[in-house]
Amino acid sequence: MSKSGGPFDKRLVTLVPSARKPLVLLAALGVIQGGLAIGVAVAVTNLVVQVIAQGRLVMPIASLVAVMAARAVASWLAETVSARLAALVSRELRRSLTTRWLSAPSEQAIEPATRAALASQGVTAIEPYVTKYLPALIAGVVTPVLALLALLWVDPISVLIVLLTLPLLPFFAALIGMATERETQRRWQRLADLSGHFSDVMKGLPTLVNYGRAERQTEVIAQVNGAHRRATMRTLRLAFMSSAALELLASLSVAIVAVTVGLRLTYGSMELFAGLLAILLAPEAYWPIRKVGAEFHAAADGVQALDDVANELVSDDVDPKAEDAESSQSAHLIDPGGAAVSMQGVTYRYPAAANEVIGGFAASWDRGLHTVTGISGAGKTTLLEIIAGLRTANTGVVISGDVHFVTGRPYLPAGTLRNALTLGNEASDAAIWEALQDVDLERWAHGLPSELDTAFGEDGFGMSAGQRARIVLARAALSDTSVILLDEPTAHLDPTATAQVHEALLRLASSRCVIAVTHQSALMAIADTQRELLAAT
Amino acid sequence: MNRDMRQIAIACFYGTIASSAGIALTATSGWLIVRASEQPIMLTLLTAIVAVRAFGMARPFFRYLERLASHNAALSDLANRRTDAYRSLIPLTPARLGRSARSDVLAGVVDDLTEVAEAPARAWVPALSGALSAIGAAVLAALFLPAAGLLMLGYVTAVAALTWWALRGERVIEPACAEAQRRVAEVTDQAAWQAVEVSAIGASKALAAELATAHTNLDEATRRQARVRARLVAGLVANTAGGTAGMAWLVLTQGLATGLLSAPIAALLVLLPVAVGEAISGLPDTVRAFARAEAAEQRMSRLLSQDPAVDSTGEAQVPADADAPSIQLSDAQASWTSASASNTDPATPSLQLPAFRLTHGTHLAVRGPNGCGKSTLMAVLARHLDRSAGDHTINGRDVGELSMAHTRELFAISGDEPHVFNASLAENLRVAAPEASDEQMIDALVVVGLKPLLDTLPEGLETRLGLGGHTPSAGERARLALARAVISRRHVLLLDEPTAHLDRGTAAEVMERLRAVAQGKSLVLVTHRREDLEHFADILELDAPRATPTRRSDHARRPIIADAAW
């Protein structure tokens, strides 16, 4: 929050350039609404004066209805625009975040749980900042200025009083804020602990039930919830008291305006119209400022989240450059359609590690089936990730065709069989059936209740391990890449399934460069080349 | 509960005074200004001046009291609801929380509880106090001029109609909105957790397209929601315009022209609709809060109204030779869906469980394709789920006759979604064994291969895990759950792919130590690893599922009702 500088965080526009237009529109609507609030005060005053004078009401009523109608339309537009803006901002931020995660090399990856929280709750928290705080901010600046200008027109003395008392509001707000800030800071950790406790116990309920400890927690929950209520109420009492104090201050300021207006009316030194308008306008100068304060607290989480998102999206772009300074010797060239991989002098060191995991690696593979072996920790998976461009080597040159990489736990979201097979490609049904035939799953697929439209759970729930292994091979075949990498394709398979996968691999290798990391001697035996990766020392 | 109702009534009382003070402030100010312009003796104005001051001060003061009372009521209601929901969830856990993502379901309950408990403070109190003060304004108007009272009544009725219309709209859209939000969260989660796997197969674009589609649906839902809200906001403004115009005409023709009303009172009445309009300007937020609380309450009652998955009426002690429990299953079937919930999904298949026999001290490996019923078997053995047909005995006694708590104490089950509490490492282990000594805990950590981690932790066993401490990785979490099973000293260990997150070398070491620890106990191990099987004399091979896979994708977050089992 503190890093954002002024009241409006400009990074919002930097991160979501398309938000500029609706933001400007919203600001314009804020100005119009401020003007209309003044207009309503004028029209109401005019109407009251005309009623009392028992004059003709047609014009005053018509003007009041016109101003109010304009206000209704402006409110309607503002609601619509701010909802759209919120949707736009969250959509674009999520898009940028996921795009970044899906393209950034693994070295820069932050903890997945942090990512998930950032993209869901984090982005959602930015919405109130956009839909509530920003409009309040605009109204808070525009409406008091317009109200003062209108007041200047009818009663300059009241302007003087407002100008003298208005600064008291931010002043007192700051005083109260400073006092409560210390108090809140002191309690924050305890409050976070208390409110996190229930959620923690709930998520752990299966574990507690498992070990017969669930009932015993009931009392603890009641106790902690009681403590949470008391601690929250202490904090809320302060917050409510400070907003009541500010409202009281505004009330008293308006009262000063009203008293001077009343006195001048009684002595006949003022017109009714001017007097009435002055007391209707005076509150308009005060309340928007209080509203900004109230909404700011509501939007504080959003500001924090905006900060986090901005850090993830912007500042990380700087890091690779810093890394580049020492790792600029590496190059990764793509040779589209080339069914070959060659590596020269490739070294790799994990970001936080002291030693290289891969040192001076060189290899050259072309069409056919190739295996890579090595002990645990030798960097086999890392090697595949470097070829796939998911990691960037520190030194060396990698030249490869387009790569499809079947990871150790392949991506299989819940969905239909067709969906699983066409991820990353746009294969026709005919091509899908052909690929299924090549992995010997055609008969199985025909036997499914809805054939290609049969739905499976996440990670292929509902398929056997062997079927899953062949489905991801069929998907690899459907991709039009010339290089296919596999991480332990037969690790958890029984002999029958292993044989079926071997057959499918050989078929793939007839036209493409297939490189498999494996421990299985049976797979090595059928490969065209074998390579052992030694741990770098 | 009763105390909370009283608190809410008190909050409504304060809220009504605060809203009325606001209305009165505007109205009496108008009276005062007009009266002053008639240049009376100052003394006659004093009462009104005092009244205006009093109203101006009463509004913030009573608003403060209202907010305190309503939030206090909401928080104590939340505390009660939390305890109640927790208590009702115990018998439903784990089987009725769905097959996967149980902690997501439970996290959803936490959010829903907050939403429901906040309803009084955010919806009921503002709505009721707004309505009462508006009616009060109508009564006041009627005292001066009956026709004006009628007009205000019409004004209030129109507000009620607008509110009802908006509430109806919000109610329809809220579930669609929640569903669209859930889908967006699901896709972003995939991008967050499986970024490497997705880009490895070149599916980044496909996932981006999924996210775009999900967001388009969310945009559509929020746009509809915004439309409803915008209509209400605009409607309220228009209503105030109409009310004011009508009042002005009425006051002039029926009041001033006939001499029934004085000029200051006329001003007061004309200002009344504007003042009431200001007092109820928070209605759109109130309506939204109503709709959200209702949707949350419905979700919760769907979850909590399920029948428990286990019969806890049995009271018999587990037979004396329980140290050597011998377990038998024959012709047993089980279903993950509650009988009361399956009305909506009559096609819920029951899964046929294999004939199963485990004598004391036996080590048994279970293997078979995904979805063949391995986890169901484990859940039935641990009495997390009762069989729906067939026989299930322990030492010859039907499990239904045995005390559920005692039976469960025989088994330690380590499953797929281990939870690490936001507490010290030691406390996390003591969940399974409250009396465990430091040595026992360290021994258990050695068995599961977490000793190296323990050595790096700044405060050893007392290091806090999670928020504000060491955040364990997925592999560490799984092994911590395994350490709990080890330290629990229960007689039967049910381990579901305990080494799935580990690399080969470590997995083999952990398995070897686990088998050593389980000497003299029974061990049932679900595994995909061929090398694990070499050490097991008894292997149970399960066939592929006979029931056909049904749609699962639609129920990922709340797989309570329609999540089929096979």
Short mmCIF file of N, CA and C in Angstrom, two decimals, chain A residues 44 51-52 54 57 61 64 68 75-76 79 83-84 87 91 94 98 101-102 112 115-116 132 198 200 202-205 207 209-211 213-214 217-218 221 225 229 233 237 240-241 243 247-248 251 259 263 265-266 268 279 376 390 404-405 407 409 411 413 424 461 463-464 468 475 493-494 519, chain B residues 29 33-34 36 39-40 42 53 56-57 59 64 67-68 71-72 75-76 82 86-87 89 93 106 109 188-193 195 197 199-202 207 211 215 219 223 226 229-230 233 237 240-241 244-245 252 256 271 285 367 369-370 408 413 419 422 431 434 484-485 490 503-504 530 566:
data_model
loop_
_atom_site.label_atom_id
_atom_site.label_comp_id
_atom_site.label_asym_id
_atom_site.label_seq_id
_atom_site.Cartn_x
_atom_site.Cartn_y
_atom_site.Cartn_z
N VAL A 44 -34.26 21.54 -6.54
CA VAL A 44 -35.13 21.36 -5.36
C VAL A 44 -35.37 22.70 -4.68
N VAL A 51 -43.05 26.85 -4.66
CA VAL A 51 -44.23 26.34 -3.94
C VAL A 51 -44.65 27.36 -2.91
N ILE A 52 -43.65 27.87 -2.16
CA ILE A 52 -43.97 28.81 -1.09
C ILE A 52 -44.52 30.12 -1.66
N GLN A 54 -46.23 30.23 -4.12
CA GLN A 54 -47.46 29.79 -4.78
C GLN A 54 -47.48 30.22 -6.25
N LEU A 57 -45.86 25.93 -11.13
CA LEU A 57 -44.93 24.84 -10.82
C LEU A 57 -44.41 24.12 -12.04
N ILE A 61 -40.95 22.00 -11.76
CA ILE A 61 -41.11 20.54 -11.75
C ILE A 61 -40.41 19.95 -12.96
N LEU A 64 -36.71 19.97 -12.36
CA LEU A 64 -36.32 18.98 -11.37
C LEU A 64 -36.33 17.58 -11.99
N MET A 68 -33.17 15.16 -12.39
CA MET A 68 -33.19 13.86 -11.73
C MET A 68 -33.11 12.73 -12.76
N SER A 75 -26.29 7.58 -13.15
CA SER A 75 -26.04 6.51 -12.17
C SER A 75 -26.07 5.16 -12.85
N TRP A 76 -27.05 5.00 -13.74
CA TRP A 76 -27.20 3.73 -14.47
C TRP A 76 -25.93 3.45 -15.27
N GLU A 79 -22.91 2.64 -12.93
CA GLU A 79 -22.96 1.26 -12.42
C GLU A 79 -22.49 0.30 -13.50
N ALA A 83 -18.98 -1.89 -13.40
CA ALA A 83 -19.02 -3.36 -13.41
C ALA A 83 -18.20 -3.90 -14.57
N ARG A 84 -18.33 -3.27 -15.74
CA ARG A 84 -17.56 -3.72 -16.90
C ARG A 84 -16.08 -3.53 -16.68
N ALA A 87 -14.80 -6.23 -14.45
CA ALA A 87 -14.67 -7.49 -15.20
C ALA A 87 -13.46 -7.43 -16.12
N ARG A 91 -10.23 -9.82 -15.77
CA ARG A 91 -9.97 -10.70 -16.90
C ARG A 91 -8.55 -10.48 -17.43
N ARG A 94 -5.78 -11.62 -14.94
CA ARG A 94 -5.65 -13.08 -14.92
C ARG A 94 -4.99 -13.57 -16.19
N THR A 98 -1.54 -15.65 -16.17
CA THR A 98 -1.42 -17.03 -16.68
C THR A 98 -0.50 -17.07 -17.89
N TRP A 101 2.96 -17.18 -16.60
CA TRP A 101 3.32 -18.46 -16.01
C TRP A 101 3.54 -19.52 -17.08
N LEU A 102 2.74 -19.44 -18.15
CA LEU A 102 2.82 -20.47 -19.18
C LEU A 102 3.99 -20.24 -20.11
N PRO A 112 3.50 -22.51 -6.51
CA PRO A 112 2.19 -22.59 -7.17
C PRO A 112 1.04 -22.12 -6.29
N ARG A 115 0.87 -18.49 -6.49
CA ARG A 115 0.29 -18.10 -7.78
C ARG A 115 -1.22 -18.22 -7.75
N ALA A 116 -1.69 -19.39 -7.27
CA ALA A 116 -3.13 -19.65 -7.30
C ALA A 116 -3.86 -18.60 -6.48
N LYS A 132 -15.42 0.68 -6.36
CA LYS A 132 -15.91 1.50 -5.26
C LYS A 132 -14.96 2.66 -4.94
N PHE A 198 -9.93 -21.00 12.34
CA PHE A 198 -11.10 -21.81 11.97
C PHE A 198 -10.92 -22.42 10.59
N ASP A 200 -8.19 -23.11 9.11
CA ASP A 200 -7.15 -24.14 9.20
C ASP A 200 -7.72 -25.44 9.76
N MET A 202 -10.85 -26.34 9.78
CA MET A 202 -11.82 -26.89 8.84
C MET A 202 -11.13 -27.67 7.74
N LYS A 203 -10.09 -27.07 7.15
CA LYS A 203 -9.41 -27.76 6.07
C LYS A 203 -8.75 -29.03 6.57
N GLY A 204 -8.40 -29.05 7.85
CA GLY A 204 -7.75 -30.23 8.41
C GLY A 204 -8.74 -31.22 9.00
N LEU A 205 -10.04 -30.95 8.83
CA LEU A 205 -11.05 -31.82 9.44
C LEU A 205 -10.87 -33.29 9.06
N THR A 207 -8.21 -34.91 8.48
CA THR A 207 -7.10 -35.43 9.29
C THR A 207 -7.54 -35.61 10.74
N VAL A 209 -10.60 -36.09 11.91
CA VAL A 209 -11.54 -37.21 12.00
C VAL A 209 -10.76 -38.52 11.95
N ASN A 210 -9.78 -38.55 11.06
CA ASN A 210 -8.94 -39.72 10.88
C ASN A 210 -8.34 -40.20 12.20
N TYR A 211 -7.87 -39.25 13.01
CA TYR A 211 -7.21 -39.64 14.25
C TYR A 211 -8.09 -39.40 15.48
N ARG A 213 -9.65 -36.88 16.61
CA ARG A 213 -9.41 -35.66 17.39
C ARG A 213 -10.42 -34.55 17.07
N ALA A 214 -11.42 -34.86 16.22
CA ALA A 214 -12.31 -33.80 15.73
C ALA A 214 -13.19 -33.24 16.84
N GLN A 217 -11.78 -30.70 19.20
CA GLN A 217 -11.52 -29.35 18.69
C GLN A 217 -12.73 -28.44 18.82
N THR A 218 -13.94 -29.03 19.02
CA THR A 218 -15.15 -28.21 19.04
C THR A 218 -15.03 -27.10 20.07
N ILE A 221 -12.60 -24.45 19.08
CA ILE A 221 -13.18 -23.58 18.06
C ILE A 221 -14.07 -22.53 18.71
N ASN A 225 -13.25 -18.66 18.45
CA ASN A 225 -14.24 -17.79 17.81
C ASN A 225 -14.68 -16.68 18.74
N ARG A 229 -14.17 -12.78 18.04
CA ARG A 229 -15.25 -11.79 18.07
C ARG A 229 -14.84 -10.59 18.93
N MET A 233 -14.27 -6.91 17.47
CA MET A 233 -15.12 -5.82 17.94
C MET A 233 -14.28 -4.65 18.44
N ARG A 237 -14.80 -1.18 16.81
CA ARG A 237 -15.26 -0.07 17.62
C ARG A 237 -14.45 1.19 17.29
N PHE A 240 -15.44 2.38 13.71
CA PHE A 240 -16.76 3.01 13.69
C PHE A 240 -16.73 4.35 14.42
N MET A 241 -15.97 4.38 15.53
CA MET A 241 -15.92 5.60 16.30
C MET A 241 -15.26 6.71 15.47
N SER A 243 -15.21 7.00 12.24
CA SER A 243 -16.07 7.52 11.17
C SER A 243 -17.22 8.33 11.76
N GLU A 247 -18.16 12.23 10.94
CA GLU A 247 -19.49 12.66 10.52
C GLU A 247 -20.00 13.78 11.43
N LEU A 248 -19.70 13.63 12.73
CA LEU A 248 -20.10 14.64 13.68
C LEU A 248 -19.43 15.98 13.34
N SER A 251 -21.16 17.42 10.48
CA SER A 251 -22.46 17.93 10.92
C SER A 251 -22.32 19.29 11.57
N VAL A 259 -26.38 28.22 10.81
CA VAL A 259 -26.66 29.27 11.79
C VAL A 259 -26.44 30.65 11.18
N LEU A 263 -29.32 33.46 10.65
CA LEU A 263 -29.24 34.82 11.19
C LEU A 263 -29.44 35.85 10.10
N LEU A 265 -30.90 35.48 7.27
CA LEU A 265 -32.29 35.46 6.77
C LEU A 265 -33.19 36.26 7.71
N THR A 266 -33.00 36.02 9.05
CA THR A 266 -33.85 36.69 10.03
C THR A 266 -33.70 38.22 9.95
N GLY A 268 -33.01 39.73 7.33
CA GLY A 268 -33.43 40.17 6.01
C GLY A 268 -32.30 40.51 5.07
N ILE A 279 -27.73 25.76 2.46
CA ILE A 279 -27.72 24.65 3.41
C ILE A 279 -27.89 23.30 2.70
N SER A 376 19.36 -40.86 -9.86
CA SER A 376 18.47 -39.84 -9.38
C SER A 376 19.26 -38.56 -9.11
N LEU A 390 11.83 -24.93 -21.54
CA LEU A 390 11.19 -24.57 -20.28
C LEU A 390 12.21 -24.06 -19.28
N HIS A 404 7.48 -31.46 -28.46
CA HIS A 404 6.33 -31.84 -27.63
C HIS A 404 6.91 -32.67 -26.49
N PHE A 405 6.63 -32.29 -25.25
CA PHE A 405 7.27 -32.89 -24.09
C PHE A 405 6.22 -33.57 -23.22
N THR A 407 5.52 -34.90 -19.98
CA THR A 407 6.14 -34.79 -18.65
C THR A 407 5.81 -36.02 -17.80
N ARG A 409 4.12 -36.23 -15.09
CA ARG A 409 2.70 -36.28 -14.74
C ARG A 409 1.98 -35.40 -15.76
N TYR A 411 -0.34 -33.32 -18.36
CA TYR A 411 -1.52 -32.49 -18.15
C TYR A 411 -2.75 -33.17 -18.73
N PRO A 413 -6.58 -32.48 -17.86
CA PRO A 413 -7.66 -31.91 -17.06
C PRO A 413 -8.93 -32.74 -17.21
N GLY A 424 -3.35 -28.69 -27.48
CA GLY A 424 -2.12 -28.35 -28.17
C GLY A 424 -2.13 -28.69 -29.64
N PHE A 461 -8.64 -39.83 -14.50
CA PHE A 461 -9.37 -40.67 -13.56
C PHE A 461 -10.41 -41.48 -14.33
N MET A 463 -9.23 -44.10 -16.28
CA MET A 463 -8.40 -44.88 -17.20
C MET A 463 -7.39 -45.66 -16.37
N SER A 464 -6.89 -46.78 -16.92
CA SER A 464 -5.81 -47.47 -16.24
C SER A 464 -4.51 -46.72 -16.54
N ARG A 468 -3.67 -44.48 -19.84
CA ARG A 468 -3.28 -43.08 -19.72
C ARG A 468 -1.95 -42.84 -20.45
N ARG A 475 -1.60 -38.30 -28.10
CA ARG A 475 -1.63 -36.85 -28.18
C ARG A 475 -0.30 -36.31 -28.73
N LEU A 493 4.21 -49.08 -15.22
CA LEU A 493 3.35 -49.95 -16.03
C LEU A 493 3.69 -51.42 -15.84
N ASP A 494 2.67 -52.27 -16.01
CA ASP A 494 2.92 -53.70 -15.95
C ASP A 494 3.47 -54.16 -17.30
N HIS A 519 14.54 -45.46 -16.72
CA HIS A 519 15.36 -46.38 -15.93
C HIS A 519 15.20 -47.80 -16.43
N SER B 29 -34.36 21.41 8.65
CA SER B 29 -33.51 22.49 8.13
C SER B 29 -34.32 23.33 7.16
N ILE B 33 -35.15 27.31 7.65
CA ILE B 33 -34.71 28.35 6.72
C ILE B 33 -35.91 29.17 6.25
N VAL B 34 -36.98 28.46 5.92
CA VAL B 34 -38.16 29.18 5.42
C VAL B 34 -38.77 30.04 6.53
N ALA B 36 -37.17 31.26 9.06
CA ALA B 36 -36.25 32.37 9.31
C ALA B 36 -36.46 33.47 8.29
N GLN B 39 -38.66 36.27 8.91
CA GLN B 39 -38.15 37.23 9.87
C GLN B 39 -38.95 37.30 11.16
N PRO B 40 -39.11 36.14 11.85
CA PRO B 40 -39.81 36.17 13.14
C PRO B 40 -38.87 36.62 14.23
N MET B 42 -36.23 35.96 17.02
CA MET B 42 -35.25 34.89 17.09
C MET B 42 -35.67 33.77 18.03
N ARG B 53 -29.71 20.77 15.44
CA ARG B 53 -28.43 20.34 16.03
C ARG B 53 -28.54 18.91 16.55
N GLY B 56 -28.61 16.43 13.81
CA GLY B 56 -27.29 16.33 13.19
C GLY B 56 -26.33 15.52 14.03
N MET B 57 -26.48 15.59 15.37
CA MET B 57 -25.58 14.82 16.22
C MET B 57 -26.10 13.41 16.45
N ARG B 59 -27.59 11.47 14.34
CA ARG B 59 -27.37 10.54 13.22
C ARG B 59 -26.05 9.78 13.36
N TYR B 64 -23.43 4.83 14.85
CA TYR B 64 -22.33 4.15 15.53
C TYR B 64 -22.87 3.01 16.40
N ARG B 67 -24.12 0.12 14.20
CA ARG B 67 -23.06 -0.70 13.60
C ARG B 67 -22.42 -1.60 14.65
N LEU B 68 -22.23 -1.05 15.84
CA LEU B 68 -21.67 -1.89 16.91
C LEU B 68 -22.58 -3.08 17.20
N HIS B 71 -22.86 -5.58 14.16
CA HIS B 71 -21.65 -6.38 13.94
C HIS B 71 -21.39 -7.33 15.09
N ASN B 72 -21.73 -6.87 16.30
CA ASN B 72 -21.58 -7.76 17.44
C ASN B 72 -22.48 -8.98 17.27
N LEU B 75 -21.11 -11.21 14.51
CA LEU B 75 -19.92 -11.98 14.91
C LEU B 75 -20.27 -13.09 15.89
N SER B 76 -21.21 -12.83 16.79
CA SER B 76 -21.53 -13.91 17.73
C SER B 76 -22.36 -14.97 17.00
N ARG B 82 -20.34 -21.29 13.15
CA ARG B 82 -19.11 -22.02 12.88
C ARG B 82 -19.04 -23.29 13.71
N TYR B 86 -19.27 -26.97 12.12
CA TYR B 86 -18.15 -27.88 12.37
C TYR B 86 -18.66 -29.18 12.96
N ARG B 87 -19.55 -29.06 13.95
CA ARG B 87 -20.09 -30.25 14.60
C ARG B 87 -20.87 -31.10 13.60
N LEU B 89 -20.41 -31.27 10.48
CA LEU B 89 -19.54 -31.80 9.42
C LEU B 89 -18.77 -33.03 9.89
N THR B 93 -17.61 -36.22 7.45
CA THR B 93 -16.23 -36.24 6.98
C THR B 93 -15.67 -37.64 7.08
N LEU B 106 -14.40 -27.63 2.11
CA LEU B 106 -14.43 -27.10 3.47
C LEU B 106 -14.11 -25.61 3.49
N VAL B 109 -17.17 -23.80 2.70
CA VAL B 109 -18.08 -23.68 3.84
C VAL B 109 -17.68 -22.49 4.70
N THR B 188 -7.69 -20.98 -13.65
CA THR B 188 -6.48 -20.28 -13.19
C THR B 188 -5.65 -21.20 -12.31
N ASP B 189 -6.32 -22.05 -11.52
CA ASP B 189 -5.59 -23.01 -10.70
C ASP B 189 -4.74 -23.93 -11.56
N GLN B 190 -5.30 -24.40 -12.67
CA GLN B 190 -4.53 -25.27 -13.56
C GLN B 190 -3.29 -24.54 -14.07
N ALA B 191 -3.48 -23.27 -14.44
CA ALA B 191 -2.33 -22.51 -14.94
C ALA B 191 -1.31 -22.29 -13.84
N ALA B 192 -1.81 -22.13 -12.59
CA ALA B 192 -0.90 -21.87 -11.48
C ALA B 192 -0.11 -23.13 -11.11
N TRP B 193 -0.79 -24.26 -11.08
CA TRP B 193 -0.16 -25.49 -10.59
C TRP B 193 0.53 -26.29 -11.69
N ALA B 195 1.70 -25.20 -14.87
CA ALA B 195 2.22 -24.37 -15.96
C ALA B 195 3.22 -25.15 -16.82
N GLU B 197 3.61 -28.47 -17.20
CA GLU B 197 2.98 -29.57 -17.93
C GLU B 197 2.19 -29.05 -19.12
N SER B 199 2.65 -26.04 -20.82
CA SER B 199 3.47 -25.52 -21.93
C SER B 199 4.29 -26.63 -22.57
N ALA B 200 4.58 -27.71 -21.81
CA ALA B 200 5.36 -28.82 -22.36
C ALA B 200 4.67 -29.45 -23.56
N ILE B 201 3.36 -29.50 -23.55
CA ILE B 201 2.66 -30.13 -24.68
C ILE B 201 2.09 -29.08 -25.63
N GLY B 202 2.53 -27.84 -25.47
CA GLY B 202 2.07 -26.79 -26.39
C GLY B 202 0.60 -26.45 -26.23
N LEU B 207 -5.27 -23.55 -23.07
CA LEU B 207 -5.64 -23.17 -21.71
C LEU B 207 -6.04 -21.69 -21.65
N LEU B 211 -9.56 -20.13 -20.39
CA LEU B 211 -9.70 -19.03 -19.44
C LEU B 211 -10.55 -17.92 -20.05
N HIS B 215 -14.01 -16.59 -18.58
CA HIS B 215 -14.18 -15.19 -18.24
C HIS B 215 -15.32 -14.55 -19.02
N ASP B 219 -18.13 -12.58 -17.31
CA ASP B 219 -18.47 -11.22 -17.74
C ASP B 219 -19.96 -11.11 -18.00
N ARG B 223 -22.37 -8.81 -15.99
CA ARG B 223 -23.05 -7.76 -16.74
C ARG B 223 -24.55 -7.78 -16.45
N ALA B 226 -24.98 -6.37 -13.06
CA ALA B 226 -24.83 -4.92 -13.06
C ALA B 226 -26.08 -4.26 -13.63
N ARG B 229 -28.69 -4.13 -10.95
CA ARG B 229 -28.31 -3.13 -9.96
C ARG B 229 -28.52 -1.72 -10.52
N ALA B 230 -28.09 -1.52 -11.77
CA ALA B 230 -28.22 -0.21 -12.40
C ALA B 230 -29.69 0.20 -12.51
N VAL B 233 -30.80 1.35 -9.08
CA VAL B 233 -30.25 2.66 -8.74
C VAL B 233 -31.01 3.75 -9.50
N VAL B 237 -33.77 6.81 -8.09
CA VAL B 237 -33.64 8.24 -8.38
C VAL B 237 -34.92 8.75 -9.05
N THR B 240 -37.70 9.15 -6.60
CA THR B 240 -37.57 10.36 -5.79
C THR B 240 -38.00 11.59 -6.58
N ALA B 241 -37.63 11.62 -7.86
CA ALA B 241 -38.05 12.75 -8.71
C ALA B 241 -39.57 12.83 -8.77
N THR B 244 -41.06 13.91 -5.36
CA THR B 244 -40.88 15.32 -5.06
C THR B 244 -41.83 16.18 -5.89
N ALA B 245 -41.92 15.86 -7.19
CA ALA B 245 -42.80 16.63 -8.07
C ALA B 245 -44.24 16.53 -7.58
N LEU B 252 -48.93 22.51 -2.86
CA LEU B 252 -49.40 23.79 -3.37
C LEU B 252 -50.92 23.81 -3.50
N LEU B 256 -51.21 24.89 0.65
CA LEU B 256 -51.01 26.34 0.68
C LEU B 256 -52.21 27.08 0.14
N LEU B 271 -39.39 18.67 0.84
CA LEU B 271 -38.05 18.10 0.99
C LEU B 271 -38.07 16.63 1.44
N ASP B 285 -26.75 -2.24 -2.36
CA ASP B 285 -25.81 -3.12 -1.65
C ASP B 285 -26.56 -4.12 -0.77
N ARG B 367 -3.17 -53.35 -6.15
CA ARG B 367 -2.90 -52.61 -7.37
C ARG B 367 -4.03 -52.79 -8.36
N PRO B 369 -6.04 -50.46 -11.99
CA PRO B 369 -6.16 -49.16 -12.66
C PRO B 369 -6.83 -48.12 -11.77
N ASN B 370 -6.60 -46.86 -12.14
CA ASN B 370 -7.27 -45.74 -11.48
C ASN B 370 -8.77 -45.95 -11.52
N ARG B 408 -12.50 -47.20 14.43
CA ARG B 408 -11.60 -46.30 13.68
C ARG B 408 -10.22 -46.23 14.32
N ILE B 413 -4.88 -44.15 8.36
CA ILE B 413 -5.00 -44.08 6.90
C ILE B 413 -4.30 -42.82 6.40
N HIS B 419 -3.24 -32.61 5.15
CA HIS B 419 -3.31 -31.21 5.60
C HIS B 419 -2.21 -30.95 6.61
N ASN B 422 -1.43 -25.00 10.64
CA ASN B 422 -0.60 -23.82 10.85
C ASN B 422 -0.15 -23.81 12.31
N VAL B 431 -1.14 -34.56 16.51
CA VAL B 431 -2.53 -34.77 16.10
C VAL B 431 -2.81 -36.27 16.10
N PRO B 434 -1.07 -37.82 20.74
CA PRO B 434 -0.92 -36.70 21.68
C PRO B 434 0.20 -36.91 22.69
N ARG B 484 2.58 -39.18 10.49
CA ARG B 484 1.46 -39.26 11.43
C ARG B 484 0.98 -40.70 11.55
N ALA B 485 0.84 -41.38 10.41
CA ALA B 485 0.38 -42.77 10.44
C ALA B 485 1.36 -43.63 11.21
N ARG B 490 -1.16 -47.28 15.48
CA ARG B 490 -2.39 -48.04 15.29
C ARG B 490 -2.06 -49.38 14.66
N ASP B 503 11.21 -39.30 -5.43
CA ASP B 503 11.97 -39.90 -6.52
C ASP B 503 12.30 -41.35 -6.15
N ARG B 504 12.71 -42.10 -7.14
CA ARG B 504 12.85 -43.56 -6.98
C ARG B 504 13.70 -43.97 -5.79
N ARG B 530 6.00 -51.00 -9.54
CA ARG B 530 6.22 -52.42 -9.67
C ARG B 530 7.24 -52.91 -8.64
N TRP B 566 -17.33 -45.28 -8.86
CA TRP B 566 -17.42 -46.57 -9.56
C TRP B 566 -16.36 -47.50 -9.04
#
